[in-house]
Every structure is written in C-alpha cells, then in structure tokens.
Coordinates of C-alpha atoms and ligand atoms in Angstrom, one line a residue:
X1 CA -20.4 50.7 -167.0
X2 CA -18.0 50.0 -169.4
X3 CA -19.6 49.2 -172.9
X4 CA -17.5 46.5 -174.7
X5 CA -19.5 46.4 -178.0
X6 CA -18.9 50.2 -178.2
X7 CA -15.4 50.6 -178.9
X8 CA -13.6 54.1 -178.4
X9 CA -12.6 55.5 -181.8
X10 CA -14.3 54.5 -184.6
X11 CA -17.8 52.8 -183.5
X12 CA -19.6 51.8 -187.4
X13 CA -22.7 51.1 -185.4
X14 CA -23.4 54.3 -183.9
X15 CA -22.9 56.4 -186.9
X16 CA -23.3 54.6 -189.8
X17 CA -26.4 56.3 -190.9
X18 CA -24.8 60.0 -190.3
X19 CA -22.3 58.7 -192.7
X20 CA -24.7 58.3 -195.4
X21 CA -26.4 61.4 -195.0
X22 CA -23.3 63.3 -194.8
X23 CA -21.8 61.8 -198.2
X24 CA -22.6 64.7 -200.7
X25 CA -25.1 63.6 -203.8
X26 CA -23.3 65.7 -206.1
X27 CA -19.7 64.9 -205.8
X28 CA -18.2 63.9 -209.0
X29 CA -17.9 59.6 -209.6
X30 CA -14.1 58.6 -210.4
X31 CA -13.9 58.7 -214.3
X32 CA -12.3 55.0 -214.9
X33 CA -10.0 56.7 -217.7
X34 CA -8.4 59.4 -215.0
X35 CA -7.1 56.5 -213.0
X36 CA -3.6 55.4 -213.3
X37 CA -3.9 51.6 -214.3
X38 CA -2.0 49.0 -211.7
X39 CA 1.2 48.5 -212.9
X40 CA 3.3 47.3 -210.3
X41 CA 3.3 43.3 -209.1
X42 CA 0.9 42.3 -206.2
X43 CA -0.4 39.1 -205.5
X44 CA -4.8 39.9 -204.7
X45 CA -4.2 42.7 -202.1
X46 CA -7.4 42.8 -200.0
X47 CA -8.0 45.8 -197.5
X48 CA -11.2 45.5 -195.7
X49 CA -12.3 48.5 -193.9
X50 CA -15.6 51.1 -193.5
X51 CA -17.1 53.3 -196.2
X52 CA -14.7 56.4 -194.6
X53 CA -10.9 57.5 -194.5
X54 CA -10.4 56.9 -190.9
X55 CA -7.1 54.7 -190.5
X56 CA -7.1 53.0 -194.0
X57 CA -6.8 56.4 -195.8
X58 CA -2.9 56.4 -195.4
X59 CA -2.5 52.6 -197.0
X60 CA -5.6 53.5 -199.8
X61 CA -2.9 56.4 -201.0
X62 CA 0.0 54.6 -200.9
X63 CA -1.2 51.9 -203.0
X64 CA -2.8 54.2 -205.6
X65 CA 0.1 56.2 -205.9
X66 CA 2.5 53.5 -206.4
X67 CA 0.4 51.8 -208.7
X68 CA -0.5 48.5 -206.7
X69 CA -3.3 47.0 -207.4
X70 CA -5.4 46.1 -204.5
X71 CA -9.0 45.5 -203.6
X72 CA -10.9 48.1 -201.5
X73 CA -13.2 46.4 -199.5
X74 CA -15.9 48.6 -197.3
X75 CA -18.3 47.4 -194.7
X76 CA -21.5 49.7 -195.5
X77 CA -24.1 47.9 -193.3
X78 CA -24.3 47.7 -189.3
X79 CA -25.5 43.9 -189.9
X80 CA -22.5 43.2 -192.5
X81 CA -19.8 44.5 -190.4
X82 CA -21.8 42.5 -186.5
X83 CA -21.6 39.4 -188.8
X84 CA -18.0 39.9 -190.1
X85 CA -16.5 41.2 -187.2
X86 CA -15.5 38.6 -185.0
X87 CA -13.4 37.2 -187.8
X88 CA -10.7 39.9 -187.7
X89 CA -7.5 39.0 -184.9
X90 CA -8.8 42.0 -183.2
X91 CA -12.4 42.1 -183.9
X92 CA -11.6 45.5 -186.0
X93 CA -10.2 46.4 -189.1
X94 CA -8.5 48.1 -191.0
X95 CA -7.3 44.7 -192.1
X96 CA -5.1 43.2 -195.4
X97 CA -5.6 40.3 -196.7
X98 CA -2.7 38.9 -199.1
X99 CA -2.4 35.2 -200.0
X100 CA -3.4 33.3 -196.8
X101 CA -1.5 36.2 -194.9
X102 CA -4.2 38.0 -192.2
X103 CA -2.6 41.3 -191.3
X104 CA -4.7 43.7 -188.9
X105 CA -3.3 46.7 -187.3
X106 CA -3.1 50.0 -189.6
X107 CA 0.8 50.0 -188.7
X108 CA 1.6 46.4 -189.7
X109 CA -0.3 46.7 -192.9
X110 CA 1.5 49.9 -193.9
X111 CA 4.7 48.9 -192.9
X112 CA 4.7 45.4 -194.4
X113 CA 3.4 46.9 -197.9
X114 CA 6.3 49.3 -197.3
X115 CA 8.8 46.6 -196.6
X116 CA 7.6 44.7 -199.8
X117 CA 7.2 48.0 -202.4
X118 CA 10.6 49.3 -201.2
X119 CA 8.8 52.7 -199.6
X120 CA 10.4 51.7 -195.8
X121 CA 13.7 54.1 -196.9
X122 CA 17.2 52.6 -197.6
X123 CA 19.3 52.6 -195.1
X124 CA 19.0 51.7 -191.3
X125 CA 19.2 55.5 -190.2
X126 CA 16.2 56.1 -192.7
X127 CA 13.9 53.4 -192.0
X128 CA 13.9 54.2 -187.9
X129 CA 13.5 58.2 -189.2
X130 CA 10.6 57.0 -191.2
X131 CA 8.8 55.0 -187.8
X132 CA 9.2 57.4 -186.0
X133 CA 8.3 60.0 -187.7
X134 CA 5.6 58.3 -188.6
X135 CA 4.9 56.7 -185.0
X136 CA 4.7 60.9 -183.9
X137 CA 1.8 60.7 -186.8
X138 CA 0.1 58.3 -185.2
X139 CA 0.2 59.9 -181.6
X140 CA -1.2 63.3 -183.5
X141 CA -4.3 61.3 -185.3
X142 CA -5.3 60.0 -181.9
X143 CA -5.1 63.4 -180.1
X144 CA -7.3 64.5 -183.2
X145 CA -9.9 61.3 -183.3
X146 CA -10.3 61.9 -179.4
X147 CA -11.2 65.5 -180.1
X148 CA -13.6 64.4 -182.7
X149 CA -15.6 61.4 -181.2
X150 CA -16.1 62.5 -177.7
X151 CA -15.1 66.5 -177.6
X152 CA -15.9 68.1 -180.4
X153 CA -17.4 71.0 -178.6
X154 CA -13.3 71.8 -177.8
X155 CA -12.6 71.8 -181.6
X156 CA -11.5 75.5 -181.5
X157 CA -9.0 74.6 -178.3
X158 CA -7.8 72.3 -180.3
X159 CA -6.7 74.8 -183.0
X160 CA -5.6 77.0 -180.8
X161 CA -3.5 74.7 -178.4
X162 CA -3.0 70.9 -180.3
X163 CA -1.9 71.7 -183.8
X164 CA 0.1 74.7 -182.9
X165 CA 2.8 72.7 -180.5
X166 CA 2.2 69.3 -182.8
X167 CA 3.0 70.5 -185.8
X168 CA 5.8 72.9 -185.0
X169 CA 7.3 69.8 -184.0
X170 CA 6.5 67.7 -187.3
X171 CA 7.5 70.9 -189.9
X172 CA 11.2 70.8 -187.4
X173 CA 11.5 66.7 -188.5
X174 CA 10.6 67.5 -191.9
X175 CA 13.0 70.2 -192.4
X176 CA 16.3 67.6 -191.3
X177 CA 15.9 66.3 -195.0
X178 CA 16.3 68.4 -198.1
X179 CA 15.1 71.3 -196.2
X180 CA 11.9 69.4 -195.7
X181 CA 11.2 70.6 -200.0
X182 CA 10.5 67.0 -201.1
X183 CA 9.6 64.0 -198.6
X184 CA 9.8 63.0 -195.4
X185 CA 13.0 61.0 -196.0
X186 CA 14.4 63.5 -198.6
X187 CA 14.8 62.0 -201.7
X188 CA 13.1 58.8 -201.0
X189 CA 9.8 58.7 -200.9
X190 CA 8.3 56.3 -197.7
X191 CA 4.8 55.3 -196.3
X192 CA 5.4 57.9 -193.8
X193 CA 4.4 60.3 -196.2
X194 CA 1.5 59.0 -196.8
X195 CA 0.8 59.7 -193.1
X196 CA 2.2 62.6 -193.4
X197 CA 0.2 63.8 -196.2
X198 CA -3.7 62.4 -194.5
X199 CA -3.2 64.6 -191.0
X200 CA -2.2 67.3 -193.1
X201 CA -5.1 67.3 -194.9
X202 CA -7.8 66.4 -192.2
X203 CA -5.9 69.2 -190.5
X204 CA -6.8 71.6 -194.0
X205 CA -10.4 70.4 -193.2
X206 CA -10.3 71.2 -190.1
X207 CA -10.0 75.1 -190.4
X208 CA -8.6 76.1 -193.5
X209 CA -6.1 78.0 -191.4
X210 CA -4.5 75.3 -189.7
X211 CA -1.1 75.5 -191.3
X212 CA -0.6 78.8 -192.0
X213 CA 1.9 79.1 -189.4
X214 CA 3.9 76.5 -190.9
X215 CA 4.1 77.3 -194.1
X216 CA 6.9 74.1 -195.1
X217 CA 4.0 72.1 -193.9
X218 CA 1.6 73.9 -196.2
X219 CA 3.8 73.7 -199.4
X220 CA 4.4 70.0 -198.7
X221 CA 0.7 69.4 -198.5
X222 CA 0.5 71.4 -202.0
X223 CA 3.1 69.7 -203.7
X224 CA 1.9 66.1 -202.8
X225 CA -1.8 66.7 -203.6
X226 CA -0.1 67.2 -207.4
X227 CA 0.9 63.9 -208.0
X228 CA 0.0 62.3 -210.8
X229 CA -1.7 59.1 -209.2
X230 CA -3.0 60.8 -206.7
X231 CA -5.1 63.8 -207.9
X232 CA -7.8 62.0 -209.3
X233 CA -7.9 59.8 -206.0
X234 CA -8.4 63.1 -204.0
X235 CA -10.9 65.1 -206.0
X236 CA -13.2 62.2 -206.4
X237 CA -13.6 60.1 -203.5
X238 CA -17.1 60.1 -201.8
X239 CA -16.0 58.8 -198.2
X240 CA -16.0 60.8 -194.8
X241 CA -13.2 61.4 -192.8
X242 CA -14.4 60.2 -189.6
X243 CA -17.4 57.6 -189.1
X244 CA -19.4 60.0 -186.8
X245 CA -19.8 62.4 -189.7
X246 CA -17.0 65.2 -187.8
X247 CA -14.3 67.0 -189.5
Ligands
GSH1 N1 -5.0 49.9 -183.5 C1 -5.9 49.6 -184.6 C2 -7.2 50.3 -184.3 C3 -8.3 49.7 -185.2 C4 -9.7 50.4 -185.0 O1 -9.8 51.2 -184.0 N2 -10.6 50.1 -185.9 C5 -11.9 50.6 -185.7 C6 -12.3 51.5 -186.9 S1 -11.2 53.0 -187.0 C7 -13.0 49.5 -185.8 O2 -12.7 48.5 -186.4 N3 -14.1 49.7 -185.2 C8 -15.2 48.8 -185.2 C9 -15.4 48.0 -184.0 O3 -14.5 48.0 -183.1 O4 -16.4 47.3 -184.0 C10 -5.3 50.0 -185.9 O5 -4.4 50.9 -186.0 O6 -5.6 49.4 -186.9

C-alpha cells in the first residue's frame, strides 16, 4: 500500500537517529574567525531545511561563497519537523524564507537567489546554458538519491554503469566554455556551479575513484574546493550527505 507519510527521497523520520550517530564526535567546530563575514546586501534570508546536505547543500554554498548572509535553519527532531511540516506549500523543505516571500522547491530558491545576486549568467544564451546544465544536475542527483535510499546494495553498478555515461556527458558541457578551466559558464561564475561542484563531490565520496576518468571534472572539483569562502565551509561542516546515513 502506498505510504503517504513516507515520502520517496529524503524521509527525516526514518533515519533521523542514524544521522546522529553517524555525525563524527571529532570533527573540527567552524572557528568564527576563518569565516568570511557577510558582506553583500540581503534582506533576513531564511533557509529551513534538515541537519544534512541533501538538496540545500547547493544554495548553503552559494550563499557562503558570495558572502550573503542568510540564516540556516535545521530541523533536528522527528517531533519538530511532524509539527512544522504541514506549513511548507509542499509539506517539504528545502524552503527560503525572504520578507513575507515563501519559496519551496530547491530549483526556485536557487534560481531566484541567482536572479537577485547576479549568479543566473549575462546574456540569454548563458542563462538557458546555466538551466540546463544545471537541470542535467538535477536528473544525475536523483539517479544517485534513488541508488542511495532504496538500492544501495547496487552502489558498485552504479560506479561502473551511472557515473561513467553521466559524467562523460557533464565534463563534454563543461568543456564548450573556456575549455571547461574555470566555470560552468566560462568566465561568469552561476548557481550552476554550485550544483556542479556538490555531485562532484558526493561523487568523490562515493569512491574516491569516481572521476578519474574525467580528469577536467576532477581539476574543476580541485580548483573550486580552493576558494576562499568556501574552504572553511567544506573542512568543517558536521552534516551528512544523505538523511539515511549513505554515501
Ligand atoms: N522537489 C523538491 C523535493 C523536496 C524534498 O524531497 N524534500 C525532502 C527532503 S530532501 C523532505 O522535505 N522530506 C520530508 C518529508 O517529506 O516529510 C525540491 O527540489 O525541493
């Protein structure tokens, strides 16, 4: 029977204690002095979502990078997110609140914070590259997610039959701009490289191996994981990938 308070995906309730346990007790706490400071205007950015990187990771490392202040509001308890739940449009988050403004939907709430910090690429041409590259993204995560919630016992088919036809395909778009050496769009950086950046590193986690067959892939993973806003982001947060404690 289909169980409607057990969504497919990203079910808090079912593994919100393996998430807990799996968060390692001696990972190093952000030092407040390693973080860039907020410099750039916003207007009490509110992104509610659960204690792991799941679909908010993407619009966390945009906002960081770019030095937008926002608040990052996680649901730890089963009971919390039950009572809060029915509030969201969709009865799911991620979810930004901005003003009044109720935006749910991981793709609306990256592309409108795009749209307002000038990250949604210049011209026509570049902001439909951009979706779509980033809309092929999006298709990859979910063939990853279903792997990881209901077949991770194919893991290793996955590696060996997913990623290698995927990414060929993502490292081919990368390379139409500047030889795929700086961002997705060339020059300009866009939220699709924020995208970009999370499935290639969920990929790294995955098998450590996973893009060595791609190696423009690899060296744009590399390069981004330098930037200056985001390093300290990346070697200290505590949160899981996925809610069911996979990777
Ligand atoms: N299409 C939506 C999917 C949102 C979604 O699946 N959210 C999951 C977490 S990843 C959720 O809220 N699960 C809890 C529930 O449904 O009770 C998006 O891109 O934001």
């Amino acid at each position: 029977m289909y169980r409607q308070s057990v969504p497919e995906g990203c079910s808090w309730s079912e593994h919100a204690a393996i998430i807990r346990e799996s968060i390692p007790a001696d990972l190093p706490q952000p030092q407040p002095d390693t973080i860039a400071p907020p410099s750039r205007m916003s207007s009490g950015l509110k992104l509610y979502y659960f204690a792991i990187r799941g679909l908010a990771e993407p619009i966390r490392m945009m906002l960081l990078d770019n030095k937008i202040a926002f608040e990052d509001i996680t649901f730890q308890k089963d009971e919390e997110w039950f009572r809060i739940k029915p509030s969201f449009a969709f009865g799911q988050v991620p979810c930004l609140k901005e003003d009044g403004l109720e935006i749910p939907q991981s793709g609306a709430i990256i592309r409108h914070l795009a749209r307002k910090f000038n990250l949604d690429g210049e011209t026509e041409e570049d902001k439909v590259f951009a979706d779509f590259f980033a809309e092929g993204i999006k298709d990859l995560h979910l063939k990853y997610t279903g792997m990881i919630y209901r077949a991770y016992e194919t893991k290793d088919e996955f590696l060996a039959t997913v990623y290698p036809v995927e990414l060929e395909k993502v490292e081919k778009l990368l390379k139409k701009h500047a030889n795929g050496e700086k961002f997705v769009l060339g020059n300009k950086l866009s939220y699709a490289d924020y995208m970009l950046f999370e499935e290639l590193d969920i990929a790294l986690v995955l098998s450590p191996t996973s893009l060595d067959a791609f190696p423009v892939l690899k060296a744009y993973h590399t390069r981004f994981a330098q930037r200056d806003n985001l390093k300290a982001h990346l070697a200290t947060r505590r949160i899981p990938i996925n809610n069911n404690g996979k990777q």
